[in-house]
Tab-separated table of C-alpha atoms in Angstrom:
chain	number	residue	atom	x	y	z
A	1	MET	CA	13.808	-6.510	-10.993
A	2	LEU	CA	13.914	-3.882	-13.788
A	3	SER	CA	14.842	-6.172	-16.578
A	4	GLY	CA	12.099	-8.771	-15.108
A	5	LEU	CA	9.747	-5.943	-16.025
A	6	VAL	CA	11.102	-5.331	-19.580
A	7	ILE	CA	11.360	-9.084	-20.469
A	8	SER	CA	7.182	-8.856	-19.258
A	9	LEU	CA	6.230	-6.139	-21.167
A	10	ILE	CA	8.151	-7.166	-24.220
A	11	MET	CA	6.176	-11.081	-23.766
A	12	MET	CA	2.861	-9.649	-23.580
A	13	MET	CA	3.536	-7.199	-26.638
A	14	ALA	CA	4.646	-10.313	-28.633
A	15	VAL	CA	1.752	-12.674	-27.763
A	16	GLY	CA	-0.702	-9.578	-28.227
A	17	MET	CA	0.525	-8.402	-31.402
A	18	THR	CA	0.695	-12.191	-32.958
A	19	ALA	CA	-3.044	-12.430	-31.862
A	20	VAL	CA	-3.927	-9.642	-33.820
A	21	ALA	CA	-2.451	-9.993	-36.698
A	22	GLY	CA	-3.397	-13.641	-36.741
A	23	GLU	CA	-0.067	-14.618	-37.623
A	24	SER	CA	0.935	-18.123	-38.358
A	25	LYS	CA	2.782	-20.646	-36.240
A	26	THR	CA	5.930	-20.135	-37.733
A	27	SER	CA	5.624	-16.760	-37.970
A	28	SER	CA	5.002	-16.111	-34.586
A	29	GLN	CA	8.078	-18.081	-33.711
A	30	ASP	CA	10.506	-16.227	-35.785
A	31	TYR	CA	8.820	-13.200	-34.144
A	32	LEU	CA	9.426	-14.562	-30.668
A	33	ASP	CA	13.059	-15.597	-32.052
A	34	SER	CA	14.004	-11.646	-32.973
A	35	LEU	CA	12.815	-10.610	-29.437
A	36	ASN	CA	14.924	-13.005	-27.504
A	37	VAL	CA	17.669	-11.605	-29.876
A	38	GLY	CA	16.901	-8.449	-28.602
A	39	VAL	CA	16.205	-9.073	-24.972
A	40	GLU	CA	19.578	-10.787	-24.889
A	41	ALA	CA	21.454	-7.775	-26.381
A	42	LEU	CA	19.498	-5.518	-23.454
A	43	LEU	CA	20.706	-8.199	-20.761
A	44	THR	CA	24.336	-8.732	-21.928
A	45	PRO	CA	27.205	-6.271	-20.847
A	46	ASP	CA	28.934	-4.622	-23.119
A	47	GLU	CA	32.851	-5.948	-22.439
A	48	SER	CA	34.320	-2.664	-23.559
A	49	ASN	CA	32.934	0.077	-20.778
A	50	GLY	CA	30.588	-2.370	-18.448
A	51	ALA	CA	27.337	-0.632	-20.226
A	52	MET	CA	24.161	-2.398	-21.089
A	53	GLY	CA	25.052	-4.375	-24.658
A	54	LYS	CA	24.048	-2.714	-27.910
A	55	ALA	CA	20.423	-1.843	-27.376
A	56	GLY	CA	19.899	1.542	-28.405
A	57	THR	CA	22.943	2.210	-30.369
A	58	GLU	CA	23.175	2.863	-34.012
A	59	GLU	CA	24.916	-0.242	-35.689
A	60	LYS	CA	27.509	0.893	-38.557
A	61	GLU	CA	26.135	0.463	-42.129
A	62	GLY	CA	26.879	-2.806	-43.739
A	63	GLU	CA	27.610	-4.244	-40.362
A	64	GLU	CA	25.678	-7.042	-39.253
A	65	GLU	CA	25.031	-7.259	-35.535
A	66	ALA	CA	26.610	-10.902	-34.074
A	67	VAL	CA	24.007	-13.177	-32.468
A	68	PRO	CA	25.254	-15.493	-29.957
A	69	GLY	CA	25.380	-18.732	-30.960
A	70	ASN	CA	23.059	-20.464	-28.305
A	71	LEU	CA	20.429	-18.207	-29.933
A	72	LEU	CA	20.563	-19.603	-33.242
A	73	ALA	CA	20.200	-22.913	-32.287
A	74	ASP	CA	16.756	-24.772	-32.990
A	75	ASN	CA	15.641	-24.371	-29.206
A	76	SER	CA	12.882	-21.860	-29.536
A	77	ALA	CA	11.110	-23.722	-27.436
A	78	SER	CA	13.190	-23.833	-24.343
A	79	ARG	CA	13.898	-20.090	-25.019
A	80	VAL	CA	10.474	-18.972	-24.644
A	81	GLN	CA	10.041	-21.305	-21.368
A	82	VAL	CA	13.431	-19.213	-19.873
A	83	THR	CA	11.527	-15.977	-20.494
A	84	GLU	CA	8.093	-17.189	-18.988
A	85	SER	CA	10.015	-18.116	-16.023
A	86	MET	CA	11.626	-14.702	-15.686
A	87	VAL	CA	7.910	-13.320	-15.679
A	88	THR	CA	6.490	-15.725	-13.391
A	89	GLU	CA	9.625	-14.726	-10.911
A	90	SER	CA	8.906	-11.225	-11.606
A	91	ILE	CA	5.169	-11.317	-11.007
A	92	GLU	CA	6.185	-13.219	-7.662
A	93	SER	CA	8.707	-10.612	-6.787
A	94	GLY	CA	6.056	-7.851	-7.186
A	95	LYS	CA	3.368	-9.608	-4.891
A	96	GLN	CA	6.221	-10.223	-2.239
A	97	GLN	CA	7.235	-6.577	-2.034
A	98	GLU	CA	3.187	-5.561	-1.911
A	99	LYS	CA	2.890	-8.266	0.960
A	100	GLU	CA	5.820	-6.799	2.628
A	101	LYS	CA	4.488	-3.252	2.614
A	102	LYS	CA	3.343	-2.444	6.198
A	103	SER	CA	0.127	-0.347	7.059
A	104	ASP	CA	0.966	2.467	9.210
A	105	LEU	CA	-2.258	2.264	11.053
A	106	VAL	CA	-1.926	1.312	14.722
A	107	MET	CA	-4.971	0.664	17.005
A	108	ALA	CA	-4.989	0.624	20.838
A	109	ASP	CA	-5.849	-2.725	22.102
A	110	VAL	CA	-6.863	-2.422	25.781
A	111	GLN	CA	-10.150	-2.368	28.143
A	112	ASN	CA	-9.485	0.798	29.594
A	113	ALA	CA	-7.426	3.937	28.910
A	114	LEU	CA	-3.732	3.541	27.400
A	115	ASN	CA	-1.419	5.918	28.739
A	116	VAL	CA	0.984	7.696	26.090
A	117	ARG	CA	4.349	9.286	27.126
A	118	ALA	CA	6.835	11.647	26.179
A	119	LYS	CA	9.627	9.219	25.316
A	120	ALA	CA	9.962	5.567	24.856
A	121	ASP	CA	9.954	5.055	28.827
A	122	GLU	CA	7.475	4.408	31.581
A	123	ASP	CA	9.005	6.784	33.752
A	124	SER	CA	8.487	9.739	31.016
A	125	GLU	CA	5.721	12.396	31.196
A	126	LYS	CA	2.199	11.426	30.112
A	127	VAL	CA	1.508	13.516	27.415
A	128	GLY	CA	-2.312	11.984	26.665
A	129	VAL	CA	-4.217	8.769	26.484
A	130	LEU	CA	-5.600	6.435	23.859
A	131	TYR	CA	-9.347	5.243	24.978
A	132	LYS	CA	-10.494	1.755	23.828
A	133	ASP	CA	-11.146	1.693	19.844
A	134	CYS	CA	-8.975	4.689	19.112
A	135	GLY	CA	-6.724	4.531	16.879
A	136	GLY	CA	-3.676	6.698	15.121
A	137	ARG	CA	-1.007	6.249	12.474
A	138	ILE	CA	2.617	4.934	12.998
A	139	LEU	CA	5.745	7.810	13.218
A	140	GLU	CA	8.363	5.788	14.249
A	141	ARG	CA	9.158	2.064	16.226
A	142	LYS	CA	11.901	1.220	18.599
A	143	ASP	CA	12.515	-1.146	21.667
A	144	GLY	CA	9.316	-2.130	21.793
A	145	TRP	CA	7.317	1.124	21.786
A	146	THR	CA	5.817	3.075	19.031
A	147	LYS	CA	5.641	6.760	18.069
A	148	LEU	CA	2.174	7.498	16.905
A	149	ARG	CA	-0.145	10.250	16.197
A	150	SER	CA	-3.750	10.007	17.048
A	151	GLY	CA	-5.674	13.676	16.565
A	152	ASP	CA	-3.569	16.289	18.042
A	153	LEU	CA	-2.180	13.532	20.484
A	154	VAL	CA	1.728	12.718	19.341
A	155	GLY	CA	3.505	10.154	21.824
A	156	TRP	CA	5.078	6.752	22.518
A	157	ALA	CA	2.944	3.776	24.180
A	158	LYS	CA	4.101	0.452	24.586
A	159	ASP	CA	3.559	-2.433	21.715
A	160	GLU	CA	2.206	-4.920	24.087
A	161	TYR	CA	-0.837	-2.679	24.257
A	162	LEU	CA	-1.410	-2.147	20.257
A	163	LEU	CA	-2.605	-3.508	17.241
A	164	PHE	CA	-0.740	-3.234	14.047
A	165	ASP	CA	-1.020	-4.366	10.369
A	166	GLU	CA	-3.930	-6.650	9.471
A	167	GLU	CA	-5.196	-6.915	12.924
A	168	ALA	CA	-5.263	-3.114	13.307
A	169	GLU	CA	-7.108	-2.636	10.113
A	170	SER	CA	-9.655	-4.870	11.149
A	171	MET	CA	-10.634	-3.139	14.456
A	172	ALA	CA	-10.871	0.118	12.289
A	173	ASP	CA	-13.501	-1.437	9.775
A	174	GLU	CA	-15.026	-2.576	12.987
A	175	VAL	CA	-15.691	0.769	15.119
A	176	GLY	CA	-14.858	3.376	12.583
A	177	ASN	CA	-17.014	5.348	9.855
A	178	LEU	CA	-16.696	7.259	7.348
A	179	ILE	CA	-17.999	10.715	7.406
A	180	VAL	CA	-17.904	13.694	5.246
A	181	THR	CA	-16.598	17.346	6.173
A	182	ILE	CA	-18.367	20.345	3.913
A	183	ASP	CA	-15.452	21.620	1.580
A	184	THR	CA	-17.108	24.637	0.633
A	185	ASP	CA	-19.222	27.909	1.965
A	186	THR	CA	-22.346	26.150	1.798
A	187	LEU	CA	-23.806	22.952	0.429
A	188	ARG	CA	-27.421	21.656	-0.251
A	189	ILE	CA	-28.384	18.516	1.454
A	190	ARG	CA	-30.843	17.018	-1.203
A	191	LYS	CA	-33.708	14.779	-0.782
A	192	GLU	CA	-32.751	12.589	-3.817
A	193	PRO	CA	-28.723	12.554	-5.920
A	194	SER	CA	-30.165	15.036	-7.977
A	195	THR	CA	-29.432	18.964	-8.582
A	196	GLU	CA	-33.217	19.384	-8.870
A	197	ALA	CA	-34.200	17.414	-5.930
A	198	GLY	CA	-35.734	19.163	-3.128
A	199	VAL	CA	-33.301	20.514	0.121
A	200	PHE	CA	-33.500	19.452	3.562
A	201	ALA	CA	-30.967	22.168	4.512
A	202	LEU	CA	-27.842	24.218	3.971
A	203	MET	CA	-24.523	22.560	5.620
A	204	ALA	CA	-21.747	25.125	6.429
A	205	GLN	CA	-18.332	24.781	5.631
A	206	ASP	CA	-16.537	22.129	7.819
A	207	ASP	CA	-19.509	20.552	9.428
A	208	GLU	CA	-19.326	16.730	8.995
A	209	LEU	CA	-22.301	14.268	8.284
A	210	ASP	CA	-22.004	10.379	8.402
A	211	VAL	CA	-21.725	8.741	5.454
A	212	ILE	CA	-24.583	6.079	4.462
A	213	GLU	CA	-23.197	4.837	0.865
A	214	VAL	CA	-21.128	6.042	-1.747
A	215	VAL	CA	-23.852	6.427	-4.422
A	216	ASP	CA	-21.530	6.801	-7.450
A	217	ASP	CA	-18.959	9.621	-8.796
A	218	ASP	CA	-20.853	12.356	-7.920
A	219	TRP	CA	-23.816	11.873	-4.898
A	220	ILE	CA	-22.761	10.378	-1.678
A	221	SER	CA	-25.593	9.527	0.898
A	222	VAL	CA	-25.822	11.056	4.099
A	223	LYS	CA	-27.392	10.904	7.756
A	224	TYR	CA	-29.049	14.324	7.958
A	225	ASP	CA	-31.648	14.759	11.088
A	226	ASN	CA	-32.804	11.091	10.731
A	227	GLU	CA	-33.399	11.110	7.305
A	228	ILE	CA	-31.288	10.054	3.952
A	229	GLY	CA	-29.788	12.691	2.580
A	230	TYR	CA	-27.848	13.688	-0.661
A	231	VAL	CA	-24.448	15.765	-1.272
A	232	SER	CA	-22.263	16.365	-3.928
A	233	ALA	CA	-19.228	14.569	-3.914
A	234	GLU	CA	-17.236	17.353	-5.561
A	235	PHE	CA	-18.013	19.912	-2.688
A	236	VAL	CA	-16.999	17.397	0.317
A	237	ASP	CA	-13.998	15.645	1.984
A	238	LEU	CA	-14.378	12.035	2.315
A	239	ASP	CA	-12.583	10.430	5.149
A	240	PHE	CA	-12.773	7.337	7.348
A	241	HIS	CA	-13.183	8.282	10.958
A	242	ILE	CA	-11.788	6.620	13.687
A	243	ASP	CA	-11.882	7.466	17.746
A	244	GLU	CA	-8.771	10.044	18.444
A	245	GLY	CA	-6.823	9.958	21.425
A	246	GLU	CA	-6.895	13.376	23.845
A	247	THR	CA	-3.953	15.091	25.129
A	248	ILE	CA	-3.529	16.065	28.595
A	249	ALA	CA	-4.188	19.407	28.091
A	250	SER	CA	-7.498	18.807	25.897
A	251	ILE	CA	-8.703	16.793	28.969
A	252	LYS	CA	-8.214	19.436	31.252
A	253	ALA	CA	-10.025	21.855	28.976
A	254	ARG	CA	-12.916	19.401	28.265
A	255	GLU	CA	-13.437	19.213	31.997
A	256	LYS	CA	-13.060	22.842	32.770
A	257	ALA	CA	-15.502	23.253	30.160
A	258	GLU	CA	-17.888	20.729	31.461
A	259	ALA	CA	-17.922	22.017	35.248
A	260	GLU	CA	-18.461	25.911	33.525
A	261	ALA	CA	-21.348	24.559	31.716
A	262	LYS	CA	-22.846	22.597	34.416
A	263	ALA	CA	-22.661	25.486	37.239
A	264	LYS	CA	-23.801	28.179	33.825
A	265	LEU	CA	-27.018	25.907	33.856
A	266	THR	CA	-27.733	25.271	37.650
A	267	ALA	CA	-27.240	29.128	38.316
A	268	ASN	CA	-29.571	30.041	35.373
A	269	GLN	CA	-32.280	27.590	36.680
A	270	GLY	CA	-32.277	27.784	40.262
A	271	ALA	CA	-32.804	24.754	41.873
A	272	VAL	CA	-31.804	22.287	39.340
A	273	ALA	CA	-30.642	19.394	40.398
A	274	VAL	CA	-26.982	18.936	39.643
A	275	GLY	CA	-26.832	16.139	36.664
A	276	ALA	CA	-30.192	17.571	34.944
A	277	ASP	CA	-28.134	19.155	32.215
A	278	ASP	CA	-26.302	15.592	31.672
A	279	THR	CA	-30.089	14.329	30.842
A	280	ARG	CA	-30.959	16.635	28.851
A	281	LEU	CA	-27.905	16.564	26.683
A	282	LEU	CA	-28.083	12.653	26.383
A	283	ALA	CA	-31.950	13.335	25.487
A	284	ALA	CA	-30.295	15.973	22.936
A	285	LEU	CA	-28.093	13.209	21.401
A	286	ILE	CA	-31.026	10.379	21.289
A	287	TYR	CA	-32.489	13.131	19.373
A	288	CYS	CA	-30.003	13.403	16.879
A	289	GLU	CA	-29.249	9.862	16.179
A	290	ALA	CA	-32.624	8.179	16.403
A	291	GLY	CA	-35.189	11.011	16.515
A	292	ASN	CA	-37.362	8.909	14.201
A	293	GLN	CA	-37.424	5.589	15.674
A	294	GLY	CA	-39.490	4.913	18.781
A	295	TYR	CA	-38.908	4.148	22.121
A	296	GLU	CA	-36.789	1.281	22.125
A	297	GLY	CA	-34.707	3.051	19.434
A	298	HIS	CA	-34.338	6.030	21.584
A	299	LEU	CA	-33.644	3.987	24.743
A	300	ALA	CA	-30.935	1.855	22.946
A	301	VAL	CA	-28.832	5.206	22.039
A	302	GLY	CA	-28.978	6.311	25.722
A	303	ALA	CA	-27.676	3.059	26.863
A	304	THR	CA	-24.859	2.685	24.408
A	305	VAL	CA	-23.498	6.401	26.250
A	306	MET	CA	-24.379	5.219	29.428
A	307	ASN	CA	-22.315	1.618	29.069
A	308	ARG	CA	-19.483	3.750	27.921
A	309	VAL	CA	-19.317	5.926	30.933
A	310	ARG	CA	-19.791	2.916	33.018
A	311	SER	CA	-17.331	0.641	31.033
A	312	GLY	CA	-13.509	2.834	32.503
A	313	ALA	CA	-12.698	2.267	28.762
A	314	TYR	CA	-14.080	5.915	28.190
A	315	PRO	CA	-14.269	9.243	29.735
A	316	ASN	CA	-16.768	8.815	32.722
A	317	THR	CA	-19.381	11.347	32.358
A	318	ILE	CA	-22.065	11.903	29.886
A	319	TYR	CA	-20.550	15.293	28.723
A	320	SER	CA	-17.473	13.566	28.144
A	321	VAL	CA	-18.308	10.749	26.230
A	322	ILE	CA	-20.384	12.640	24.006
A	323	TYR	CA	-17.742	15.346	23.498
A	324	ALA	CA	-14.867	13.339	23.344
A	325	SER	CA	-12.913	13.267	19.812
A	326	GLY	CA	-14.007	11.453	17.122
A	327	GLN	CA	-17.298	9.508	18.692
A	328	PHE	CA	-20.837	10.955	18.043
A	329	THR	CA	-20.679	13.094	14.689
A	330	PRO	CA	-23.776	15.468	15.935
A	331	ALA	CA	-22.092	16.268	18.721
A	332	LEU	CA	-18.787	17.401	16.799
A	333	ASN	CA	-20.977	19.638	13.801
A	334	GLY	CA	-23.053	21.480	16.441
A	335	LYS	CA	-26.543	19.728	16.257
A	336	VAL	CA	-26.532	18.443	19.492
A	337	ALA	CA	-25.842	21.689	21.284
A	338	ARG	CA	-28.661	23.158	18.835
A	339	VAL	CA	-31.081	20.376	19.756
A	340	TYR	CA	-30.193	21.092	23.876
A	341	GLY	CA	-31.288	24.692	23.300
A	342	GLY	CA	-34.646	23.768	21.551
A	343	ASN	CA	-38.095	21.363	22.329
A	344	ILE	CA	-36.780	17.647	23.231
A	345	PRO	CA	-39.615	15.242	22.401
A	346	GLU	CA	-40.685	13.797	26.112
A	347	SER	CA	-39.775	10.212	24.391
A	348	CYS	CA	-36.183	11.120	24.083
A	349	MET	CA	-36.221	12.581	27.827
A	350	THR	CA	-37.698	9.503	29.397
A	351	ALA	CA	-35.253	7.433	27.695
A	352	ALA	CA	-32.545	9.608	28.812
A	353	ARG	CA	-33.776	9.480	32.338
A	354	GLU	CA	-33.752	5.473	32.251
A	355	ALA	CA	-30.926	5.063	30.349
A	356	ILE	CA	-29.115	7.219	32.996
A	357	ASN	CA	-30.767	4.803	35.824
A	358	GLY	CA	-29.487	1.609	34.491
A	359	ALA	CA	-32.300	0.448	31.948
A	360	THR	CA	-30.796	-1.261	28.843
A	361	ASN	CA	-31.969	-3.173	25.992
A	362	ILE	CA	-28.858	-4.005	24.053
A	363	GLY	CA	-26.695	-5.191	27.106
A	364	THR	CA	-23.352	-4.034	27.577
A	365	ALA	CA	-22.956	-2.683	23.936
A	366	THR	CA	-20.739	0.107	23.322
A	367	HIS	CA	-21.125	0.976	19.580
A	368	PHE	CA	-23.949	1.396	17.105
A	369	ARG	CA	-24.307	1.893	13.144
A	370	ARG	CA	-26.807	1.745	10.634
A	371	VAL	CA	-28.322	-1.751	10.098
A	372	GLY	CA	-26.182	-3.830	7.722
A	373	ALA	CA	-22.985	-2.568	8.947
A	374	HIS	CA	-22.355	-4.891	11.358
A	375	ASP	CA	-23.375	-7.923	13.274
A	376	GLY	CA	-25.476	-7.507	16.744
A	377	ILE	CA	-28.701	-6.350	18.566
A	378	VAL	CA	-30.893	-4.636	15.376
A	379	ILE	CA	-33.458	-2.011	16.835
A	380	GLY	CA	-34.840	0.060	14.484
A	381	ASP	CA	-32.445	1.458	11.712
A	382	HIS	CA	-29.530	0.573	14.045
A	383	VAL	CA	-27.327	-2.135	15.014
A	384	PHE	CA	-25.811	-2.284	18.457
A	385	TRP	CA	-22.831	-3.899	19.533
């Protein structure tokens, strides 16, 4: 392999130098002949010590280096042809090595949840779950099982319920999304990609925003408060985000927090019916995701959440779906909580109530993105599938 690469480099240098100098056909051939002699010296073992030929050693003064007889014959054309063959083999070898590189991405291939266990054994302790469309990174594979890491979850899952390589990459492209995480104390969200532009708001360190487009080396457009904002690429971390699995401990903690939140809200508001807080929570998410759109856009976002709740492929409550790891960026960065405690437009509240009661204008779709990112049902600025 190394020798093939050396020859490739020498041949490219030879052709390039010949073209630049404008050499005649005869002088070019003489130059190639001399290169072949050098290559032969590189590739011919030194019979005295088994090392690589005489290349790189000093010749004694007045002593002429012996040239193999076959290279002195008038067969320069065949010598060039052999060298080109070696170059081709080197290129093909490189392509094959690249092809053999395996991605470490793995995606869950289930309609519901996939159990992840402590050991590669169906009777082993369950340490967490991967929901539909969740993914992770391969740590180890053996006997039809894969050890993976997905967020905080580390454990073994059966290969028959997983996707690997190209299939995993394809699914990740479909369901994942780019996000930026603020990597400085505070960062301005600009109205235009310029340091002279107006400012929407200041974001705190570790806040996350959905990426719309990487504009150039300096600016990234992001979704902020139903507007298109711009952040300096220098002060954010760009990452491709896919839904992550949950550990058993995380599931229990989330369910406990959900129960406490409901109890607290019910106690504070007296006769408020159980579930009213879920309606408000869903309305808050609707506002965060589609507040600048009409009622149809509001209902579509609400229906997306409720389709997940009913599907069995995701957590089975509104709170759990909205706050499950990696699903809705406004929930992760705290915006939903802020909106929940403020004034929510009545249109968003109405859409939340209707979606909870079963209304939908997107069928059974469980995903949405900005228009142009996927095929599906287009409503307002989003496409649903």
